[in-house]
Amino acid sequence: MAEEKESTSIPLSQAAEAVDPEDPAKSPPRPSSPTNSTRKACCAVLQSWVSRKFMTGCVVLFPVAITFFITWWFIQFVDGFFSPLYAKLGIDIFGLGFLTSLVFIFMVGIFVSSWVGSTIFWVGEWFIKKMPFVRHIYSASKQVSTAISPDQNTTAFKEVAIIRHPRIGEYAFGFITSTVVLQTDKGDEELCSVYVPTNHLYIGDIFLVNSEEIIRPNLSIREGIEIIVSGGMTMPQVIASMEPMPRISQNIRLNRMT
């Protein structure tokens, strides 16, 4: 009888491990109550709703904050041209330098439009173009400013164009800069010089495209520049084709060499 009792006895450590209710690995799984499941589902839905609304607020406020930041920086930058002069005179009014700068720019526009102003500006431009490094920066910035200038001339962009490039079925935005007449054995062919920017507006390629193959959208020069600079984010949903505009500039003839 003693041997049977000794064989059926279990050590206390093993018994404690077998019935330990505090060990989640050894305790039997408990069925989740409907209240806990509903609470977890509500928390997940609430967390998803809060994250979506937070991201919506960031998307709405980000362009507004960037716009206000750039506008405020521009006002302070322009105001800094004449504000030190007013500070020496003892006048401390914020925005007065900004208004003075706007009036100064307006007066420069009137002065340059005259014969004397244009002559002085031409002399200053001649000196700038003689400088080794500065002339490249000045030429690139002048091309952009001339393109959006209200006083369109022969060096500005004429029209916004859409050409088939680089493959069939793909199109590229460009600007018509001039027209060329190519003389061949089959007759004269009118070509348009289309400037297609590849790096914003400073660097690009020039293509000679038949004028009949060019699609002329109902976009102004400013709208075309905004589309290219913004990477296509300001692209309108619908673009309609327009009839070709009459060209004022004379065509350049390319004679075929024999």
Tab-separated table of C-alpha atoms in Angstrom:
chain	number	residue	atom	x	y	z
A	1	MET	CA	0.000	0.000	0.000
A	2	ALA	CA	2.834	2.400	0.736
A	3	GLU	CA	4.348	1.737	-2.669
A	4	GLU	CA	1.041	2.556	-4.393
A	5	LYS	CA	0.743	5.854	-2.479
A	6	GLU	CA	4.297	6.821	-3.367
A	7	SER	CA	3.700	6.156	-7.094
A	8	THR	CA	0.513	8.214	-7.224
A	9	SER	CA	1.933	11.215	-5.362
A	10	ILE	CA	2.830	14.357	-7.452
A	11	PRO	CA	5.526	16.860	-6.452
A	12	LEU	CA	4.327	20.239	-5.277
A	13	SER	CA	6.303	22.164	-7.929
A	14	GLN	CA	4.695	20.222	-10.764
A	15	ALA	CA	1.263	20.661	-9.232
A	16	ALA	CA	1.779	24.396	-8.901
A	17	GLU	CA	2.913	24.643	-12.531
A	18	ALA	CA	-0.082	22.666	-13.721
A	19	VAL	CA	-2.727	24.764	-12.016
A	20	ASP	CA	-1.046	28.221	-12.127
A	21	PRO	CA	-3.875	30.573	-13.192
A	22	GLU	CA	-1.563	33.590	-13.521
A	23	ASP	CA	0.531	32.111	-16.360
A	24	PRO	CA	-1.220	32.983	-19.653
A	25	ALA	CA	0.860	30.441	-21.578
A	26	LYS	CA	-0.272	27.512	-19.440
A	27	SER	CA	-3.727	28.660	-18.484
A	28	PRO	CA	-6.547	27.577	-20.805
A	29	PRO	CA	-7.755	30.244	-23.306
A	30	ARG	CA	-10.699	32.222	-22.168
A	31	PRO	CA	-13.471	33.013	-24.631
A	32	SER	CA	-13.621	36.751	-25.483
A	33	SER	CA	-16.785	38.421	-24.419
A	34	PRO	CA	-18.952	40.355	-26.933
A	35	THR	CA	-18.347	43.550	-24.933
A	36	ASN	CA	-14.559	43.392	-25.468
A	37	SER	CA	-14.933	42.692	-29.220
A	38	THR	CA	-17.318	45.635	-29.638
A	39	ARG	CA	-14.968	47.901	-27.704
A	40	LYS	CA	-11.985	46.941	-29.884
A	41	ALA	CA	-13.973	47.479	-33.084
A	42	CYS	CA	-15.135	50.914	-31.905
A	43	CYS	CA	-11.563	51.893	-31.005
A	44	ALA	CA	-10.300	50.800	-34.448
A	45	VAL	CA	-13.036	52.750	-36.245
A	46	LEU	CA	-12.407	55.835	-34.100
A	47	GLN	CA	-8.647	55.650	-34.693
A	48	SER	CA	-9.132	55.328	-38.449
A	49	TRP	CA	-11.587	58.263	-38.504
A	50	VAL	CA	-9.249	60.481	-36.470
A	51	SER	CA	-6.233	59.666	-38.679
A	52	ARG	CA	-8.194	60.385	-41.875
A	53	LYS	CA	-9.488	63.711	-40.602
A	54	PHE	CA	-6.019	64.676	-39.378
A	55	MET	CA	-4.490	63.940	-42.774
A	56	THR	CA	-7.309	65.876	-44.457
A	57	GLY	CA	-6.524	68.864	-42.274
A	58	CYS	CA	-2.811	68.602	-43.149
A	59	VAL	CA	-3.595	68.426	-46.868
A	60	VAL	CA	-5.838	71.510	-46.646
A	61	LEU	CA	-3.549	73.592	-44.422
A	62	PHE	CA	-0.241	72.709	-46.113
A	63	PRO	CA	-0.719	74.810	-49.295
A	64	VAL	CA	-2.234	77.628	-47.221
A	65	ALA	CA	0.750	77.649	-44.869
A	66	ILE	CA	3.219	77.546	-47.763
A	67	THR	CA	1.394	80.397	-49.505
A	68	PHE	CA	1.379	82.578	-46.400
A	69	PHE	CA	5.018	81.743	-45.659
A	70	ILE	CA	6.220	82.644	-49.173
A	71	THR	CA	4.041	85.764	-49.259
A	72	TRP	CA	5.323	86.912	-45.872
A	73	TRP	CA	8.916	86.209	-46.925
A	74	PHE	CA	8.418	88.137	-50.176
A	75	ILE	CA	6.933	91.138	-48.354
A	76	GLN	CA	9.828	91.198	-45.880
A	77	PHE	CA	12.359	90.758	-48.694
A	78	VAL	CA	10.954	93.613	-50.790
A	79	ASP	CA	10.377	95.755	-47.712
A	80	GLY	CA	14.049	95.376	-46.804
A	81	PHE	CA	15.189	97.445	-49.801
A	82	PHE	CA	13.872	100.788	-48.537
A	83	SER	CA	13.136	100.099	-44.860
A	84	PRO	CA	16.777	100.838	-43.786
A	85	LEU	CA	16.462	104.246	-45.462
A	86	TYR	CA	13.299	105.024	-43.517
A	87	ALA	CA	14.926	103.700	-40.330
A	88	LYS	CA	17.738	106.244	-40.697
A	89	LEU	CA	15.125	108.972	-41.095
A	90	GLY	CA	13.407	107.849	-37.892
A	91	ILE	CA	10.315	106.454	-39.628
A	92	ASP	CA	9.361	102.978	-38.432
A	93	ILE	CA	6.226	101.895	-40.307
A	94	PHE	CA	6.044	98.279	-41.410
A	95	GLY	CA	5.041	97.910	-45.038
A	96	LEU	CA	6.172	101.391	-46.064
A	97	GLY	CA	9.311	99.995	-47.685
A	98	PHE	CA	7.204	97.411	-49.532
A	99	LEU	CA	4.896	100.093	-50.949
A	100	THR	CA	7.911	102.213	-51.891
A	101	SER	CA	9.419	99.234	-53.720
A	102	LEU	CA	6.220	98.692	-55.702
A	103	VAL	CA	6.140	102.375	-56.693
A	104	PHE	CA	9.830	102.196	-57.628
A	105	ILE	CA	9.242	99.162	-59.873
A	106	PHE	CA	6.320	100.939	-61.533
A	107	MET	CA	8.438	104.034	-62.180
A	108	VAL	CA	11.239	101.881	-63.626
A	109	GLY	CA	8.731	100.356	-66.041
A	110	ILE	CA	7.641	103.806	-67.185
A	111	PHE	CA	11.242	105.009	-67.505
A	112	VAL	CA	12.422	101.981	-69.497
A	113	SER	CA	9.483	102.364	-71.894
A	114	SER	CA	10.831	105.769	-72.958
A	115	TRP	CA	13.641	106.294	-75.464
A	116	VAL	CA	16.156	107.576	-72.901
A	117	GLY	CA	15.384	104.763	-70.468
A	118	SER	CA	15.646	102.070	-73.118
A	119	THR	CA	19.023	103.463	-74.239
A	120	ILE	CA	20.408	103.459	-70.690
A	121	PHE	CA	19.022	99.976	-70.131
A	122	TRP	CA	20.645	98.759	-73.370
A	123	VAL	CA	24.042	100.105	-72.256
A	124	GLY	CA	23.726	98.418	-68.847
A	125	GLU	CA	22.654	95.180	-70.489
A	126	TRP	CA	25.678	95.335	-72.790
A	127	PHE	CA	28.006	95.563	-69.775
A	128	ILE	CA	26.262	92.629	-68.066
A	129	LYS	CA	26.595	90.441	-71.166
A	130	LYS	CA	30.354	91.032	-71.157
A	131	MET	CA	30.745	89.475	-67.712
A	132	PRO	CA	31.880	85.820	-67.881
A	133	PHE	CA	29.577	84.124	-65.366
A	134	VAL	CA	26.836	86.674	-64.820
A	135	ARG	CA	25.802	86.806	-68.485
A	136	HIS	CA	24.554	83.188	-68.459
A	137	ILE	CA	22.358	83.788	-65.417
A	138	TYR	CA	21.076	87.035	-66.876
A	139	SER	CA	20.292	85.479	-70.267
A	140	ALA	CA	18.346	82.575	-68.735
A	141	SER	CA	16.325	84.807	-66.412
A	142	LYS	CA	15.638	87.283	-69.205
A	143	GLN	CA	14.238	84.567	-71.445
A	144	VAL	CA	11.733	83.589	-68.783
A	145	SER	CA	10.752	87.196	-68.017
A	146	THR	CA	10.437	88.002	-71.727
A	147	ALA	CA	8.189	85.006	-72.270
A	148	ILE	CA	5.636	86.206	-69.704
A	149	SER	CA	6.050	89.900	-70.507
A	150	PRO	CA	2.866	91.709	-71.575
A	151	ASP	CA	4.862	93.493	-74.287
A	152	GLN	CA	5.285	90.514	-76.602
A	153	ASN	CA	8.094	90.824	-79.130
A	154	THR	CA	9.877	88.603	-81.608
A	155	THR	CA	11.960	86.832	-78.938
A	156	ALA	CA	9.051	85.820	-76.722
A	157	PHE	CA	6.984	82.660	-76.857
A	158	LYS	CA	4.241	82.986	-79.455
A	159	GLU	CA	1.845	80.159	-78.584
A	160	VAL	CA	1.517	77.075	-76.434
A	161	ALA	CA	1.869	73.945	-78.543
A	162	ILE	CA	1.335	70.217	-78.100
A	163	ILE	CA	3.431	67.953	-80.302
A	164	ARG	CA	3.687	64.188	-80.690
A	165	HIS	CA	6.864	63.378	-78.795
A	166	PRO	CA	8.796	61.162	-78.203
A	167	ARG	CA	6.702	58.294	-79.606
A	168	ILE	CA	3.389	57.878	-81.356
A	169	GLY	CA	0.585	58.216	-78.835
A	170	GLU	CA	2.639	60.416	-76.476
A	171	TYR	CA	2.512	64.195	-76.412
A	172	ALA	CA	4.692	66.973	-75.005
A	173	PHE	CA	4.032	70.592	-74.080
A	174	GLY	CA	6.089	73.269	-75.804
A	175	PHE	CA	6.120	76.860	-76.998
A	176	ILE	CA	6.211	78.100	-80.572
A	177	THR	CA	9.084	80.562	-80.913
A	178	SER	CA	9.310	81.130	-84.676
A	179	THR	CA	8.368	79.742	-88.082
A	180	VAL	CA	10.645	78.405	-90.786
A	181	VAL	CA	10.041	77.658	-94.476
A	182	LEU	CA	11.993	74.608	-95.631
A	183	GLN	CA	12.595	74.537	-99.388
A	184	THR	CA	12.902	71.048	-100.889
A	185	ASP	CA	12.432	69.444	-104.308
A	186	LYS	CA	8.817	68.672	-103.428
A	187	GLY	CA	8.108	72.321	-102.622
A	188	ASP	CA	8.067	74.616	-99.637
A	189	GLU	CA	7.141	73.222	-96.238
A	190	GLU	CA	6.279	75.470	-93.327
A	191	LEU	CA	7.816	74.362	-90.056
A	192	CYS	CA	7.399	75.749	-86.569
A	193	SER	CA	10.243	75.970	-84.096
A	194	VAL	CA	8.836	74.423	-80.919
A	195	TYR	CA	10.768	74.765	-77.676
A	196	VAL	CA	10.076	71.823	-75.341
A	197	PRO	CA	11.464	72.432	-71.803
A	198	THR	CA	13.154	69.477	-70.155
A	199	ASN	CA	14.200	71.210	-66.894
A	200	HIS	CA	11.516	73.745	-65.954
A	201	LEU	CA	12.111	76.565	-68.488
A	202	TYR	CA	15.875	77.029	-68.489
A	203	ILE	CA	16.898	73.921	-70.435
A	204	GLY	CA	15.034	72.309	-73.293
A	205	ASP	CA	15.070	70.922	-76.810
A	206	ILE	CA	14.058	72.561	-80.077
A	207	PHE	CA	11.974	70.628	-82.605
A	208	LEU	CA	11.038	71.649	-86.135
A	209	VAL	CA	7.497	70.380	-86.612
A	210	ASN	CA	5.148	70.792	-89.532
A	211	SER	CA	2.652	73.507	-88.708
A	212	GLU	CA	-0.266	71.246	-89.659
A	213	GLU	CA	0.819	68.595	-87.158
A	214	ILE	CA	0.924	70.984	-84.188
A	215	ILE	CA	-1.985	70.992	-81.766
A	216	ARG	CA	-2.656	74.496	-80.463
A	217	PRO	CA	-4.574	74.299	-77.160
A	218	ASN	CA	-6.696	77.064	-75.689
A	219	LEU	CA	-4.007	77.984	-73.169
A	220	SER	CA	-2.185	81.263	-72.688
A	221	ILE	CA	1.568	81.555	-72.318
A	222	ARG	CA	1.284	82.019	-68.541
A	223	GLU	CA	-0.925	78.953	-68.205
A	224	GLY	CA	1.547	76.888	-70.217
A	225	ILE	CA	4.441	78.023	-68.024
A	226	GLU	CA	2.456	77.217	-64.872
A	227	ILE	CA	1.748	73.706	-66.155
A	228	ILE	CA	5.418	73.024	-66.899
A	229	VAL	CA	6.821	74.584	-63.710
A	230	SER	CA	4.264	72.815	-61.491
A	231	GLY	CA	4.985	69.457	-63.080
A	232	GLY	CA	1.499	69.207	-64.579
A	233	MET	CA	-0.373	69.735	-61.300
A	234	THR	CA	-2.178	72.803	-62.716
A	235	MET	CA	-3.274	70.929	-65.818
A	236	PRO	CA	-6.928	71.687	-66.703
A	237	GLN	CA	-9.267	68.743	-67.005
A	238	VAL	CA	-10.336	69.646	-70.541
A	239	ILE	CA	-8.103	71.125	-73.256
A	240	ALA	CA	-9.632	72.257	-76.534
A	241	SER	CA	-7.789	72.828	-79.789
A	242	MET	CA	-7.770	76.274	-81.371
A	243	GLU	CA	-7.268	77.518	-84.890
A	244	PRO	CA	-3.718	78.665	-85.678
A	245	MET	CA	-3.145	82.325	-84.938
A	246	PRO	CA	-1.941	84.662	-87.722
A	247	ARG	CA	1.800	85.154	-87.571
A	248	ILE	CA	3.122	88.684	-87.618
A	249	SER	CA	6.830	87.866	-87.837
A	250	GLN	CA	8.413	87.070	-91.184
A	251	ASN	CA	9.251	83.487	-91.994
A	252	ILE	CA	12.877	82.418	-92.152
A	253	ARG	CA	13.697	80.517	-95.310
A	254	LEU	CA	16.060	77.567	-95.224
A	255	ASN	CA	17.455	77.074	-98.696
A	256	ARG	CA	18.470	73.568	-99.676
A	257	MET	CA	22.187	73.268	-100.326
A	258	THR	CA	23.266	71.534	-103.489
